Amino acid sequence: MRLRAALAIIGLAAAGLAAAPAHAERLIVSVSNHRVTVTPNYSGGELVLFGSVEKDDKTPANRNNYDLVVTVSGPRADMVTRRKERKFGIWINTDSRQFLQVPGYLALFSNRPFDQIASPEVQRRQQLGLNNVLLMQRVGPDYADVVPNDPFRSAFVRLRSEHGLYREATSAVTFLTPTLFRTGIPLPAEVPIGTYNVEIKLFSDGALVTKAETAFEIVKVGFEQFVATTARHNGLVYGLITAFMALMTGWMASIVFRKD
């Protein structure tokens, strides 16, 4: 009985593999630097993503035109957007919306406008464009994403975009040849520290053909990173040093400003 069940499972698995479509293309991608160091005087920079489309004998002979969409997402965290209103002559917070584990940095690049690459349904399913990216929110007792023109969602995306942390560009991917491509990844001065995932999707005739992923890391170096690491891993030592520095600062100030 067990042998029969095992054979049935193997048969189902083999059938599933046979039914799964084989990719006729493969993406080979890399970034110019997999580790970006941020110093106290860091003012921003740019990475370069480059790659190629590799065809095989399963690639249709008439498939020559491709589209690429590159999505770069930085470390995730909970964030809050607040609405302010003027009451009694002062501005106060009247309402807020919490965004759950959303990217600290989000960029979408393509070689042409998204509506020319795929249908609206494919754009929603593949999250092409900022309006189609899922940004999970806490709405009362529920968790959901809302329509793109929701005022809190629009304000959140606008504020992040003003700091260069959310962006989209529909002419940022350049095909150097029919199969070689490149794009730049701008990193603003306020770029969050952490691991960044890069997803590259290849389309042809409005359909997703294949995709690939790579990653890079942004790390902080220098005295600030030493202080942050000490505070995180050696809280007692950090507290003692901070208290000692406060005492020394107070003692020196008493000497400098002492009245004879």
PDB file of C-alpha atoms in Angstrom, residues 39-228:
ATOM      1  CA  THR A  39      30.632  57.301   5.475  1.00  0.00           C
ATOM      2  CA  PRO A  40      29.665  60.432   7.487  1.00  0.00           C
ATOM      3  CA  ASN A  41      30.192  62.622   4.403  1.00  0.00           C
ATOM      4  CA  TYR A  42      28.256  60.349   2.019  1.00  0.00           C
ATOM      5  CA  SER A  43      26.188  62.447  -0.383  1.00  0.00           C
ATOM      6  CA  GLY A  44      24.705  59.777  -2.634  1.00  0.00           C
ATOM      7  CA  GLY A  45      25.870  57.643  -5.526  1.00  0.00           C
ATOM      8  CA  GLU A  46      24.776  55.274  -8.239  1.00  0.00           C
ATOM      9  CA  LEU A  47      25.160  51.591  -9.002  1.00  0.00           C
ATOM     10  CA  VAL A  48      24.970  50.105 -12.474  1.00  0.00           C
ATOM     11  CA  LEU A  49      22.955  46.978 -13.224  1.00  0.00           C
ATOM     12  CA  PHE A  50      23.931  45.209 -16.408  1.00  0.00           C
ATOM     13  CA  GLY A  51      23.038  41.901 -17.981  1.00  0.00           C
ATOM     14  CA  SER A  52      22.076  39.902 -21.016  1.00  0.00           C
ATOM     15  CA  VAL A  53      19.284  37.720 -22.359  1.00  0.00           C
ATOM     16  CA  GLU A  54      20.501  34.251 -23.240  1.00  0.00           C
ATOM     17  CA  LYS A  55      18.441  32.288 -25.754  1.00  0.00           C
ATOM     18  CA  ASP A  56      18.371  28.550 -26.353  1.00  0.00           C
ATOM     19  CA  ASP A  57      16.947  26.207 -28.977  1.00  0.00           C
ATOM     20  CA  LYS A  58      13.461  26.550 -27.423  1.00  0.00           C
ATOM     21  CA  THR A  59      13.318  30.286 -28.094  1.00  0.00           C
ATOM     22  CA  PRO A  60      10.815  31.109 -30.855  1.00  0.00           C
ATOM     23  CA  ALA A  61      12.614  32.262 -33.972  1.00  0.00           C
ATOM     24  CA  ASN A  62      10.403  35.352 -34.315  1.00  0.00           C
ATOM     25  CA  ARG A  63      11.007  36.567 -30.739  1.00  0.00           C
ATOM     26  CA  ASN A  64      13.382  39.499 -30.982  1.00  0.00           C
ATOM     27  CA  ASN A  65      11.710  42.353 -29.096  1.00  0.00           C
ATOM     28  CA  TYR A  66      11.988  42.363 -25.326  1.00  0.00           C
ATOM     29  CA  ASP A  67      10.953  44.623 -22.476  1.00  0.00           C
ATOM     30  CA  LEU A  68      12.597  44.795 -19.074  1.00  0.00           C
ATOM     31  CA  VAL A  69      11.314  45.956 -15.705  1.00  0.00           C
ATOM     32  CA  VAL A  70      13.772  46.288 -12.823  1.00  0.00           C
ATOM     33  CA  THR A  71      12.453  46.555  -9.258  1.00  0.00           C
ATOM     34  CA  VAL A  72      14.839  47.559  -6.470  1.00  0.00           C
ATOM     35  CA  SER A  73      13.533  47.310  -2.914  1.00  0.00           C
ATOM     36  CA  GLY A  74      15.441  48.239   0.215  1.00  0.00           C
ATOM     37  CA  PRO A  75      15.127  47.099   3.837  1.00  0.00           C
ATOM     38  CA  ARG A  76      11.539  46.896   5.106  1.00  0.00           C
ATOM     39  CA  ALA A  77      10.099  48.590   8.168  1.00  0.00           C
ATOM     40  CA  ASP A  78       6.816  49.838   9.624  1.00  0.00           C
ATOM     41  CA  MET A  79       6.123  53.499   8.822  1.00  0.00           C
ATOM     42  CA  VAL A  80       3.392  55.973   9.707  1.00  0.00           C
ATOM     43  CA  THR A  81       1.853  58.758   7.615  1.00  0.00           C
ATOM     44  CA  ARG A  82       0.031  61.486   9.548  1.00  0.00           C
ATOM     45  CA  ARG A  83      -2.529  64.012   8.422  1.00  0.00           C
ATOM     46  CA  LYS A  84      -2.223  67.527   9.820  1.00  0.00           C
ATOM     47  CA  GLU A  85      -4.979  70.108  10.022  1.00  0.00           C
ATOM     48  CA  ARG A  86      -4.996  73.693  11.198  1.00  0.00           C
ATOM     49  CA  LYS A  87      -7.174  74.130  14.275  1.00  0.00           C
ATOM     50  CA  PHE A  88      -7.315  77.147  16.568  1.00  0.00           C
ATOM     51  CA  GLY A  89      -4.384  78.683  14.711  1.00  0.00           C
ATOM     52  CA  ILE A  90      -1.998  75.724  15.116  1.00  0.00           C
ATOM     53  CA  TRP A  91      -1.234  72.625  13.057  1.00  0.00           C
ATOM     54  CA  ILE A  92      -2.015  69.353  14.810  1.00  0.00           C
ATOM     55  CA  ASN A  93      -2.088  65.682  13.811  1.00  0.00           C
ATOM     56  CA  THR A  94      -5.696  64.623  13.286  1.00  0.00           C
ATOM     57  CA  ASP A  95      -5.350  61.171  11.723  1.00  0.00           C
ATOM     58  CA  SER A  96      -2.691  58.628  10.788  1.00  0.00           C
ATOM     59  CA  ARG A  97      -2.168  55.431   8.820  1.00  0.00           C
ATOM     60  CA  GLN A  98       0.410  52.750   9.562  1.00  0.00           C
ATOM     61  CA  PHE A  99       2.195  51.055   6.667  1.00  0.00           C
ATOM     62  CA  LEU A 100       3.413  47.577   7.537  1.00  0.00           C
ATOM     63  CA  GLN A 101       6.828  46.288   6.462  1.00  0.00           C
ATOM     64  CA  VAL A 102       7.081  48.497   3.394  1.00  0.00           C
ATOM     65  CA  PRO A 103      10.382  49.067   1.557  1.00  0.00           C
ATOM     66  CA  GLY A 104      12.533  51.895   2.838  1.00  0.00           C
ATOM     67  CA  TYR A 105      13.731  52.326  -0.744  1.00  0.00           C
ATOM     68  CA  LEU A 106      11.717  51.402  -3.816  1.00  0.00           C
ATOM     69  CA  ALA A 107      12.598  52.007  -7.458  1.00  0.00           C
ATOM     70  CA  LEU A 108      11.060  50.671 -10.665  1.00  0.00           C
ATOM     71  CA  PHE A 109      12.846  51.091 -13.979  1.00  0.00           C
ATOM     72  CA  SER A 110      11.866  49.982 -17.467  1.00  0.00           C
ATOM     73  CA  ASN A 111      12.813  50.538 -21.089  1.00  0.00           C
ATOM     74  CA  ARG A 112       9.423  52.039 -21.994  1.00  0.00           C
ATOM     75  CA  PRO A 113       6.110  52.965 -20.310  1.00  0.00           C
ATOM     76  CA  PHE A 114       4.484  50.137 -18.371  1.00  0.00           C
ATOM     77  CA  ASP A 115       1.191  50.423 -20.282  1.00  0.00           C
ATOM     78  CA  GLN A 116       3.144  49.696 -23.473  1.00  0.00           C
ATOM     79  CA  ILE A 117       4.793  46.652 -21.929  1.00  0.00           C
ATOM     80  CA  ALA A 118       1.762  44.774 -20.599  1.00  0.00           C
ATOM     81  CA  SER A 119      -1.980  44.957 -20.069  1.00  0.00           C
ATOM     82  CA  PRO A 120      -3.442  46.543 -16.909  1.00  0.00           C
ATOM     83  CA  GLU A 121      -4.149  43.082 -15.484  1.00  0.00           C
ATOM     84  CA  VAL A 122      -0.542  41.954 -15.992  1.00  0.00           C
ATOM     85  CA  GLN A 123       0.698  45.247 -14.549  1.00  0.00           C
ATOM     86  CA  ARG A 124      -1.328  44.668 -11.388  1.00  0.00           C
ATOM     87  CA  ARG A 125      -0.322  41.034 -11.083  1.00  0.00           C
ATOM     88  CA  GLN A 126       3.389  41.719 -11.665  1.00  0.00           C
ATOM     89  CA  GLN A 127       3.329  45.003  -9.672  1.00  0.00           C
ATOM     90  CA  LEU A 128       4.637  47.181 -12.486  1.00  0.00           C
ATOM     91  CA  GLY A 129       4.772  50.829 -11.410  1.00  0.00           C
ATOM     92  CA  LEU A 130       4.420  52.496  -8.033  1.00  0.00           C
ATOM     93  CA  ASN A 131       0.626  52.489  -8.296  1.00  0.00           C
ATOM     94  CA  ASN A 132       0.616  48.697  -8.543  1.00  0.00           C
ATOM     95  CA  VAL A 133       3.140  47.878  -5.824  1.00  0.00           C
ATOM     96  CA  LEU A 134       1.489  46.408  -2.728  1.00  0.00           C
ATOM     97  CA  LEU A 135       1.925  48.642   0.318  1.00  0.00           C
ATOM     98  CA  MET A 136       0.225  46.829   3.160  1.00  0.00           C
ATOM     99  CA  GLN A 137      -1.550  49.083   5.661  1.00  0.00           C
ATOM    100  CA  ARG A 138      -3.361  48.781   8.933  1.00  0.00           C
ATOM    101  CA  VAL A 139      -6.886  50.096   8.284  1.00  0.00           C
ATOM    102  CA  GLY A 140      -8.704  49.881  11.604  1.00  0.00           C
ATOM    103  CA  PRO A 141      -8.676  46.206  12.603  1.00  0.00           C
ATOM    104  CA  ASP A 142      -7.895  45.066   9.046  1.00  0.00           C
ATOM    105  CA  TYR A 143      -4.731  44.724   6.984  1.00  0.00           C
ATOM    106  CA  ALA A 144      -4.967  45.576   3.304  1.00  0.00           C
ATOM    107  CA  ASP A 145      -3.668  47.657   0.439  1.00  0.00           C
ATOM    108  CA  VAL A 146      -5.995  50.320  -0.874  1.00  0.00           C
ATOM    109  CA  VAL A 147      -6.612  52.074  -4.164  1.00  0.00           C
ATOM    110  CA  PRO A 148      -3.692  54.149  -5.528  1.00  0.00           C
ATOM    111  CA  ASN A 149      -5.537  57.448  -5.054  1.00  0.00           C
ATOM    112  CA  ASP A 150      -6.106  56.852  -1.339  1.00  0.00           C
ATOM    113  CA  PRO A 151      -4.949  60.121   0.321  1.00  0.00           C
ATOM    114  CA  PHE A 152      -2.686  58.405   2.866  1.00  0.00           C
ATOM    115  CA  ARG A 153      -1.105  56.150   0.268  1.00  0.00           C
ATOM    116  CA  SER A 154      -0.622  59.059  -2.148  1.00  0.00           C
ATOM    117  CA  ALA A 155       0.928  61.206   0.591  1.00  0.00           C
ATOM    118  CA  PHE A 156       3.215  58.380   1.688  1.00  0.00           C
ATOM    119  CA  VAL A 157       4.518  57.763  -1.844  1.00  0.00           C
ATOM    120  CA  ARG A 158       4.848  61.507  -2.505  1.00  0.00           C
ATOM    121  CA  LEU A 159       6.877  62.130   0.659  1.00  0.00           C
ATOM    122  CA  ARG A 160       9.192  59.210  -0.035  1.00  0.00           C
ATOM    123  CA  SER A 161       9.574  60.358  -3.651  1.00  0.00           C
ATOM    124  CA  GLU A 162      10.518  63.890  -2.576  1.00  0.00           C
ATOM    125  CA  HIS A 163      13.505  62.398  -0.711  1.00  0.00           C
ATOM    126  CA  GLY A 164      14.488  60.229  -3.673  1.00  0.00           C
ATOM    127  CA  LEU A 165      13.594  57.039  -1.819  1.00  0.00           C
ATOM    128  CA  TYR A 166      10.649  56.057  -4.050  1.00  0.00           C
ATOM    129  CA  ARG A 167      10.944  56.524  -7.793  1.00  0.00           C
ATOM    130  CA  GLU A 168      10.016  55.124 -11.168  1.00  0.00           C
ATOM    131  CA  ALA A 169      11.509  55.814 -14.580  1.00  0.00           C
ATOM    132  CA  THR A 170      10.137  54.312 -17.768  1.00  0.00           C
ATOM    133  CA  SER A 171      13.171  55.055 -19.924  1.00  0.00           C
ATOM    134  CA  ALA A 172      15.933  54.108 -17.506  1.00  0.00           C
ATOM    135  CA  VAL A 173      16.711  50.660 -18.956  1.00  0.00           C
ATOM    136  CA  THR A 174      18.802  50.792 -22.115  1.00  0.00           C
ATOM    137  CA  PHE A 175      19.243  47.917 -24.527  1.00  0.00           C
ATOM    138  CA  LEU A 176      22.799  48.220 -25.841  1.00  0.00           C
ATOM    139  CA  THR A 177      22.071  45.385 -28.263  1.00  0.00           C
ATOM    140  CA  PRO A 178      18.905  43.311 -28.747  1.00  0.00           C
ATOM    141  CA  THR A 179      20.041  41.154 -25.800  1.00  0.00           C
ATOM    142  CA  LEU A 180      22.449  43.340 -23.741  1.00  0.00           C
ATOM    143  CA  PHE A 181      21.040  45.903 -21.315  1.00  0.00           C
ATOM    144  CA  ARG A 182      22.010  48.250 -18.509  1.00  0.00           C
ATOM    145  CA  THR A 183      20.408  50.669 -16.059  1.00  0.00           C
ATOM    146  CA  GLY A 184      21.580  52.929 -13.261  1.00  0.00           C
ATOM    147  CA  ILE A 185      20.342  52.631  -9.658  1.00  0.00           C
ATOM    148  CA  PRO A 186      20.525  56.055  -7.942  1.00  0.00           C
ATOM    149  CA  LEU A 187      21.212  55.986  -4.204  1.00  0.00           C
ATOM    150  CA  PRO A 188      20.322  59.238  -2.400  1.00  0.00           C
ATOM    151  CA  ALA A 189      22.143  60.562   0.639  1.00  0.00           C
ATOM    152  CA  GLU A 190      19.318  59.359   2.927  1.00  0.00           C
ATOM    153  CA  VAL A 191      19.498  55.798   1.645  1.00  0.00           C
ATOM    154  CA  PRO A 192      18.627  53.246   4.393  1.00  0.00           C
ATOM    155  CA  ILE A 193      21.250  50.812   5.628  1.00  0.00           C
ATOM    156  CA  GLY A 194      20.643  47.141   4.850  1.00  0.00           C
ATOM    157  CA  THR A 195      20.194  44.577   2.093  1.00  0.00           C
ATOM    158  CA  TYR A 196      18.608  45.546  -1.237  1.00  0.00           C
ATOM    159  CA  ASN A 197      16.876  43.042  -3.490  1.00  0.00           C
ATOM    160  CA  VAL A 198      16.866  43.559  -7.247  1.00  0.00           C
ATOM    161  CA  GLU A 199      14.287  41.724  -9.361  1.00  0.00           C
ATOM    162  CA  ILE A 200      14.568  41.788 -13.146  1.00  0.00           C
ATOM    163  CA  LYS A 201      11.545  40.727 -15.221  1.00  0.00           C
ATOM    164  CA  LEU A 202      11.724  40.033 -18.945  1.00  0.00           C
ATOM    165  CA  PHE A 203       8.593  40.530 -21.049  1.00  0.00           C
ATOM    166  CA  SER A 204       7.763  39.803 -24.657  1.00  0.00           C
ATOM    167  CA  ASP A 205       4.483  40.596 -26.402  1.00  0.00           C
ATOM    168  CA  GLY A 206       2.917  41.617 -23.090  1.00  0.00           C
ATOM    169  CA  ALA A 207       3.722  38.349 -21.280  1.00  0.00           C
ATOM    170  CA  LEU A 208       6.292  37.565 -18.623  1.00  0.00           C
ATOM    171  CA  VAL A 209       9.007  35.369 -20.140  1.00  0.00           C
ATOM    172  CA  THR A 210      11.409  34.887 -17.246  1.00  0.00           C
ATOM    173  CA  LYS A 211      12.912  36.731 -14.295  1.00  0.00           C
ATOM    174  CA  ALA A 212      16.098  36.862 -12.258  1.00  0.00           C
ATOM    175  CA  GLU A 213      17.227  38.278  -8.942  1.00  0.00           C
ATOM    176  CA  THR A 214      20.372  39.736  -7.474  1.00  0.00           C
ATOM    177  CA  ALA A 215      21.182  41.823  -4.399  1.00  0.00           C
ATOM    178  CA  PHE A 216      23.549  44.333  -2.895  1.00  0.00           C
ATOM    179  CA  GLU A 217      24.222  45.655   0.583  1.00  0.00           C
ATOM    180  CA  ILE A 218      24.622  49.142   1.985  1.00  0.00           C
ATOM    181  CA  VAL A 219      26.674  49.343   5.176  1.00  0.00           C
ATOM    182  CA  LYS A 220      27.710  52.223   7.402  1.00  0.00           C
ATOM    183  CA  VAL A 221      31.383  52.609   8.320  1.00  0.00           C
ATOM    184  CA  GLY A 222      33.291  54.991  10.568  1.00  0.00           C
ATOM    185  CA  PHE A 223      32.776  56.258  14.114  1.00  0.00           C
ATOM    186  CA  GLU A 224      28.970  56.399  13.834  1.00  0.00           C
ATOM    187  CA  GLN A 225      28.821  52.718  12.951  1.00  0.00           C
ATOM    188  CA  PHE A 226      31.125  51.879  15.867  1.00  0.00           C
ATOM    189  CA  VAL A 227      28.825  53.746  18.250  1.00  0.00           C
ATOM    190  CA  ALA A 228      25.712  52.084  16.803  1.00  0.00           C
TER     191      ALA A 228
END
